[in-house]
Amino acid sequence: MRNDSYFPFIDKHLVKDFVRSRVPGLAVARELHYFDSAAVTSMTRWRWPQIDDGGHTHLLKATHLSGGVMLVQPNSTKCLKAPCRLGSGRGLAPGHVVTGAAHSRAAQLASCRHWTTFSYSGPGSETVLYSRVARGCLLERAIGGLTEQRDMKLFVFGGRLAFVMILGKRFQERGAQEQIRINDEYDVSYFSYPSWTRLYLYEAVFLHAFAPEPRPPYLEAMVADAEALAAGFASVRVDFMAQASTYAFSELTFSHHACDGGTFMPPALELLYGSLATTGR
């Protein structure tokens, strides 16, 4: 993240051209509209683009944040990852839904405005550098059924995959009595590669019970795609949205959890992966 040349790969709008050029056959979400910060600032009301998209579900997301994702349907909007906002400017918690076309569009505009003015802060924090990515909002078609999707994060050092982190049930509905926290995620699992055996690894700030995951039938193809995208970088986390029989590119991340509270345990593995991330070998 300290190199300016990394910023286009972090930008969720610009990175898609890189992915298509590096791995032409890899599925990438179809982008329907992009709003830069100037366009969002000048809006007095949400100008929803005219889309004939066969009734597909859409995602509205920030280009430069690790969060900021909304599920958009014709008459409702759901916050998937904070920060999200209501039309009044108040916070909209992950998992909560705004109904009615007018209220939904107001929430979308308020969220975009918040995202394009949002700046990370904190002395010495790597997250400050994310604010140097061009701010904007993009609307894209959701790939597949969200409730079946898993978020697979492949940690690649020196062009070779080291291990896989899986977030399951990320978009599933919570029960009415379950507390929803900001960016809450369930069923976090780690697996070694190529054996696909459980890796006894966890992060100090995220304690979750281990959730068994079957070896994906496309694992080798996904790994090849991740390593192709990671070529030339000492360390990068390549994320995919995965379903039972298919997968699609999600994003590239050069600082896991923005280097903020993502310490791996046990310490020996933290030191090993830290060394790999620094040296690329």
Short mmCIF file of C-alpha atoms in Angstrom, two decimals:
data_model
loop_
_atom_site.label_atom_id
_atom_site.label_comp_id
_atom_site.label_asym_id
_atom_site.label_seq_id
_atom_site.Cartn_x
_atom_site.Cartn_y
_atom_site.Cartn_z
CA MET A 1 0.00 0.00 0.00
CA ARG A 2 2.96 2.35 0.25
CA ASN A 3 3.48 2.35 -3.51
CA ASP A 4 1.30 4.69 -5.58
CA SER A 5 1.28 2.14 -8.39
CA TYR A 6 -0.90 -0.12 -6.23
CA PHE A 7 -3.86 2.25 -6.11
CA PRO A 8 -5.47 1.28 -9.46
CA PHE A 9 -5.59 -2.33 -8.28
CA ILE A 10 -7.37 -1.37 -5.06
CA ASP A 11 -9.96 0.75 -6.88
CA LYS A 12 -12.97 -1.54 -7.43
CA HIS A 13 -13.80 0.35 -10.64
CA LEU A 14 -10.37 0.41 -12.27
CA VAL A 15 -9.25 -3.08 -11.25
CA LYS A 16 -11.72 -4.78 -13.58
CA ASP A 17 -9.78 -3.77 -16.69
CA PHE A 18 -6.62 -5.21 -15.13
CA VAL A 19 -8.38 -8.50 -14.36
CA ARG A 20 -9.76 -8.82 -17.88
CA SER A 21 -6.34 -8.16 -19.39
CA ARG A 22 -4.46 -10.51 -17.05
CA VAL A 23 -7.00 -13.39 -16.94
CA PRO A 24 -9.44 -12.91 -19.86
CA GLY A 25 -11.67 -15.86 -19.02
CA LEU A 26 -12.23 -15.00 -15.36
CA ALA A 27 -15.77 -13.94 -14.49
CA VAL A 28 -16.07 -10.32 -13.35
CA ALA A 29 -19.26 -8.58 -12.23
CA ARG A 30 -20.86 -6.57 -15.03
CA GLU A 31 -20.54 -2.89 -14.18
CA LEU A 32 -23.68 -0.96 -15.14
CA HIS A 33 -22.84 2.55 -14.00
CA TYR A 34 -20.05 4.47 -12.31
CA PHE A 35 -20.52 7.74 -10.40
CA ASP A 36 -17.40 9.74 -9.56
CA SER A 37 -17.38 12.02 -6.53
CA ALA A 38 -18.21 15.12 -8.61
CA ALA A 39 -21.32 13.45 -10.05
CA VAL A 40 -22.49 12.36 -6.61
CA THR A 41 -21.88 15.80 -5.07
CA SER A 42 -23.88 17.56 -7.78
CA MET A 43 -26.94 15.32 -7.41
CA THR A 44 -29.98 16.77 -5.70
CA ARG A 45 -31.80 13.47 -6.13
CA TRP A 46 -30.64 10.00 -7.06
CA ARG A 47 -30.51 9.70 -10.85
CA TRP A 48 -31.08 6.00 -11.32
CA PRO A 49 -29.74 4.87 -14.71
CA GLN A 50 -32.19 3.29 -17.13
CA ILE A 51 -31.30 -0.39 -17.11
CA ASP A 52 -32.91 -3.21 -19.02
CA ASP A 53 -31.19 -5.97 -17.12
CA GLY A 54 -33.72 -8.78 -17.02
CA GLY A 55 -34.71 -8.29 -13.40
CA HIS A 56 -31.24 -9.01 -11.99
CA THR A 57 -30.27 -8.03 -8.46
CA HIS A 58 -27.66 -5.28 -8.26
CA LEU A 59 -24.95 -4.19 -5.86
CA LEU A 60 -24.07 -0.59 -5.11
CA LYS A 61 -20.59 -0.22 -3.63
CA ALA A 62 -17.87 2.26 -2.82
CA THR A 63 -14.73 2.20 -4.97
CA HIS A 64 -12.19 2.87 -2.21
CA LEU A 65 -13.57 1.31 0.99
CA SER A 66 -13.18 -2.14 2.45
CA GLY A 67 -16.91 -1.89 3.24
CA GLY A 68 -19.74 0.12 1.77
CA VAL A 69 -21.93 -2.42 -0.07
CA MET A 70 -25.70 -2.34 -0.62
CA LEU A 71 -28.02 -4.89 -2.21
CA VAL A 72 -30.33 -3.03 -4.60
CA GLN A 73 -33.69 -4.37 -5.78
CA PRO A 74 -36.55 -2.51 -7.51
CA ASN A 75 -38.31 -1.41 -4.32
CA SER A 76 -35.86 -2.12 -1.53
CA THR A 77 -32.24 -1.61 -0.52
CA LYS A 78 -30.33 -3.67 2.02
CA CYS A 79 -27.04 -2.79 3.70
CA LEU A 80 -24.61 -5.68 3.27
CA LYS A 81 -21.43 -4.09 4.60
CA ALA A 82 -21.09 -0.89 6.61
CA PRO A 83 -20.96 2.03 6.31
CA CYS A 84 -24.45 2.59 4.90
CA ARG A 85 -26.82 5.53 5.38
CA LEU A 86 -30.54 6.27 5.38
CA GLY A 87 -31.90 9.21 3.41
CA SER A 88 -31.91 11.21 6.65
CA GLY A 89 -28.19 10.67 7.00
CA ARG A 90 -28.52 8.31 9.95
CA GLY A 91 -26.63 5.04 9.91
CA LEU A 92 -28.15 1.92 8.35
CA ALA A 93 -26.84 -1.23 10.02
CA PRO A 94 -25.75 -4.31 8.04
CA GLY A 95 -28.68 -6.64 7.42
CA HIS A 96 -31.27 -3.86 7.67
CA VAL A 97 -33.56 -3.11 4.73
CA VAL A 98 -35.12 0.10 3.44
CA THR A 99 -38.39 -0.44 1.58
CA GLY A 100 -40.21 1.68 -0.98
CA ALA A 101 -38.66 3.09 -4.15
CA ALA A 102 -38.34 6.67 -2.86
CA HIS A 103 -36.81 5.70 0.50
CA SER A 104 -34.49 3.20 -1.22
CA ARG A 105 -33.14 5.75 -3.66
CA ALA A 106 -32.68 8.28 -0.86
CA ALA A 107 -30.64 5.72 1.08
CA GLN A 108 -28.54 4.94 -1.99
CA LEU A 109 -27.75 8.61 -2.59
CA ALA A 110 -27.02 9.27 1.09
CA SER A 111 -24.70 6.26 1.20
CA CYS A 112 -22.86 7.34 -1.95
CA ARG A 113 -22.43 10.83 -0.55
CA HIS A 114 -21.07 9.39 2.68
CA TRP A 115 -18.66 7.10 0.83
CA THR A 116 -17.31 9.86 -1.38
CA THR A 117 -16.58 12.10 1.61
CA PHE A 118 -15.38 9.34 3.93
CA SER A 119 -11.70 9.46 4.89
CA TYR A 120 -9.75 6.98 6.93
CA SER A 121 -7.78 8.49 9.78
CA GLY A 122 -5.32 7.61 12.48
CA PRO A 123 -1.62 8.43 12.77
CA GLY A 124 0.55 5.74 11.23
CA SER A 125 -2.44 3.78 9.99
CA GLU A 126 -2.21 2.09 6.59
CA THR A 127 -5.89 2.88 6.11
CA VAL A 128 -5.03 6.53 5.52
CA LEU A 129 -3.59 5.55 2.15
CA TYR A 130 -6.94 4.16 0.99
CA SER A 131 -8.20 7.73 0.93
CA ARG A 132 -5.84 8.37 -1.97
CA VAL A 133 -7.91 6.07 -4.19
CA ALA A 134 -10.36 8.02 -6.37
CA ARG A 135 -13.69 8.12 -4.55
CA GLY A 136 -16.81 7.01 -6.30
CA CYS A 137 -19.76 4.62 -6.36
CA LEU A 138 -20.41 1.85 -8.82
CA LEU A 139 -23.50 -0.15 -9.64
CA GLU A 140 -22.94 -3.71 -10.80
CA ARG A 141 -24.93 -6.84 -11.42
CA ALA A 142 -24.80 -9.36 -8.58
CA ILE A 143 -23.28 -12.66 -9.63
CA GLY A 144 -25.41 -15.70 -8.84
CA GLY A 145 -27.47 -16.26 -5.71
CA LEU A 146 -26.04 -14.27 -2.84
CA THR A 147 -27.30 -16.57 -0.09
CA GLU A 148 -25.20 -19.47 -1.45
CA GLN A 149 -22.05 -17.44 -1.90
CA ARG A 150 -18.85 -17.79 0.07
CA ASP A 151 -16.11 -15.22 0.17
CA MET A 152 -12.83 -17.04 -0.57
CA LYS A 153 -9.66 -15.10 0.17
CA LEU A 154 -6.45 -16.50 -1.29
CA PHE A 155 -3.22 -15.25 0.31
CA VAL A 156 -0.50 -15.21 -2.33
CA PHE A 157 3.15 -14.49 -1.52
CA GLY A 158 5.76 -14.20 -4.25
CA GLY A 159 3.28 -15.47 -6.81
CA ARG A 160 2.48 -18.69 -4.91
CA LEU A 161 -0.62 -19.44 -2.85
CA ALA A 162 0.09 -19.95 0.86
CA PHE A 163 -3.36 -20.52 2.37
CA VAL A 164 -7.09 -19.91 1.89
CA MET A 165 -9.51 -18.07 4.16
CA ILE A 166 -13.24 -18.69 3.68
CA LEU A 167 -16.10 -16.56 4.98
CA GLY A 168 -19.30 -18.55 4.74
CA LYS A 169 -22.92 -17.39 5.10
CA ARG A 170 -21.78 -13.84 4.51
CA PHE A 171 -25.01 -12.69 2.87
CA GLN A 172 -27.48 -14.95 4.65
CA GLU A 173 -30.28 -13.48 6.71
CA ARG A 174 -29.72 -13.24 10.47
CA GLY A 175 -32.36 -14.36 12.91
CA ALA A 176 -34.48 -11.70 14.57
CA GLN A 177 -32.74 -12.24 17.93
CA GLU A 178 -29.19 -12.22 16.57
CA GLN A 179 -27.12 -9.13 17.18
CA ILE A 180 -25.77 -7.64 13.96
CA ARG A 181 -22.43 -5.92 14.33
CA ILE A 182 -20.61 -3.80 11.77
CA ASN A 183 -19.18 -6.09 9.08
CA ASP A 184 -20.16 -9.16 11.10
CA GLU A 185 -19.17 -12.38 9.35
CA TYR A 186 -19.85 -16.00 10.21
CA ASP A 187 -18.12 -19.34 9.65
CA VAL A 188 -14.53 -18.25 9.18
CA SER A 189 -12.31 -21.15 8.09
CA TYR A 190 -8.68 -21.51 7.05
CA PHE A 191 -7.22 -24.23 4.83
CA SER A 192 -3.73 -25.10 3.69
CA TYR A 193 -2.94 -25.66 0.04
CA PRO A 194 -2.71 -28.00 -1.82
CA SER A 195 -3.78 -30.56 0.81
CA TRP A 196 -6.98 -28.69 1.77
CA THR A 197 -6.54 -29.61 5.42
CA ARG A 198 -7.66 -27.42 8.27
CA LEU A 199 -5.15 -24.74 9.17
CA TYR A 200 -5.24 -24.02 12.91
CA LEU A 201 -5.16 -20.29 12.43
CA TYR A 202 -7.27 -17.42 13.67
CA GLU A 203 -7.11 -13.67 14.06
CA ALA A 204 -6.82 -12.05 17.45
CA VAL A 205 -9.90 -9.86 16.94
CA PHE A 206 -12.07 -12.47 15.15
CA LEU A 207 -12.80 -15.61 17.12
CA HIS A 208 -15.11 -17.98 15.25
CA ALA A 209 -15.79 -21.67 15.51
CA PHE A 210 -14.26 -23.72 12.71
CA ALA A 211 -16.69 -24.50 9.88
CA PRO A 212 -15.79 -27.48 7.65
CA GLU A 213 -15.79 -26.64 3.95
CA PRO A 214 -15.63 -29.16 1.08
CA ARG A 215 -12.76 -28.82 -1.36
CA PRO A 216 -14.19 -26.80 -4.28
CA PRO A 217 -14.20 -28.70 -7.61
CA TYR A 218 -12.63 -25.66 -9.30
CA LEU A 219 -9.92 -25.07 -6.69
CA GLU A 220 -6.95 -25.59 -9.03
CA ALA A 221 -8.43 -23.23 -11.63
CA MET A 222 -9.11 -20.61 -8.96
CA VAL A 223 -5.57 -20.91 -7.63
CA ALA A 224 -4.15 -20.51 -11.14
CA ASP A 225 -6.25 -17.36 -11.63
CA ALA A 226 -5.16 -15.96 -8.26
CA GLU A 227 -1.50 -16.60 -8.95
CA ALA A 228 -1.80 -15.03 -12.41
CA LEU A 229 -3.35 -11.89 -10.89
CA ALA A 230 -0.72 -11.83 -8.14
CA ALA A 231 2.25 -12.12 -10.51
CA GLY A 232 4.69 -9.29 -9.91
CA PHE A 233 3.48 -8.50 -6.37
CA ALA A 234 5.35 -9.62 -3.26
CA SER A 235 2.11 -10.04 -1.33
CA VAL A 236 -1.56 -9.76 -2.27
CA ARG A 237 -4.84 -11.24 -1.11
CA VAL A 238 -6.99 -12.24 -4.08
CA ASP A 239 -10.71 -12.47 -3.22
CA PHE A 240 -13.35 -14.45 -5.08
CA MET A 241 -17.10 -14.84 -4.64
CA ALA A 242 -17.63 -18.59 -4.83
CA GLN A 243 -20.62 -20.86 -5.26
CA ALA A 244 -20.94 -24.63 -5.53
CA SER A 245 -19.77 -24.94 -9.13
CA THR A 246 -18.48 -21.53 -10.16
CA TYR A 247 -16.64 -18.44 -8.92
CA ALA A 248 -15.99 -14.82 -9.89
CA PHE A 249 -13.38 -12.19 -9.10
CA SER A 250 -14.14 -9.89 -6.16
CA GLU A 251 -11.15 -7.68 -5.31
CA LEU A 252 -7.41 -7.38 -4.66
CA THR A 253 -6.21 -6.40 -1.20
CA PHE A 254 -2.60 -5.51 -0.40
CA SER A 255 -3.06 -5.01 3.35
CA HIS A 256 -5.26 -7.57 5.09
CA HIS A 257 -7.87 -5.79 7.27
CA ALA A 258 -6.02 -2.61 6.23
CA CYS A 259 -3.23 -3.68 8.62
CA ASP A 260 -5.58 -2.76 11.46
CA GLY A 261 -6.21 -5.47 14.05
CA GLY A 262 -5.71 -8.45 11.76
CA THR A 263 -2.97 -10.19 13.74
CA PHE A 264 -2.78 -13.92 13.06
CA MET A 265 -2.44 -16.45 15.84
CA PRO A 266 -0.42 -18.47 16.76
CA PRO A 267 2.53 -16.04 16.67
CA ALA A 268 4.73 -18.47 14.71
CA LEU A 269 2.37 -18.33 11.73
CA GLU A 270 2.09 -14.55 12.03
CA LEU A 271 5.89 -14.31 11.80
CA LEU A 272 6.01 -16.76 8.89
CA TYR A 273 3.35 -15.00 6.84
CA GLY A 274 4.76 -11.60 7.76
CA SER A 275 8.14 -12.70 6.43
CA LEU A 276 6.55 -14.04 3.24
CA ALA A 277 4.57 -10.84 2.77
CA THR A 278 7.70 -8.75 3.18
CA THR A 279 10.14 -10.78 1.10
CA GLY A 280 7.78 -12.54 -1.29
CA ARG A 281 9.40 -15.91 -0.55
#
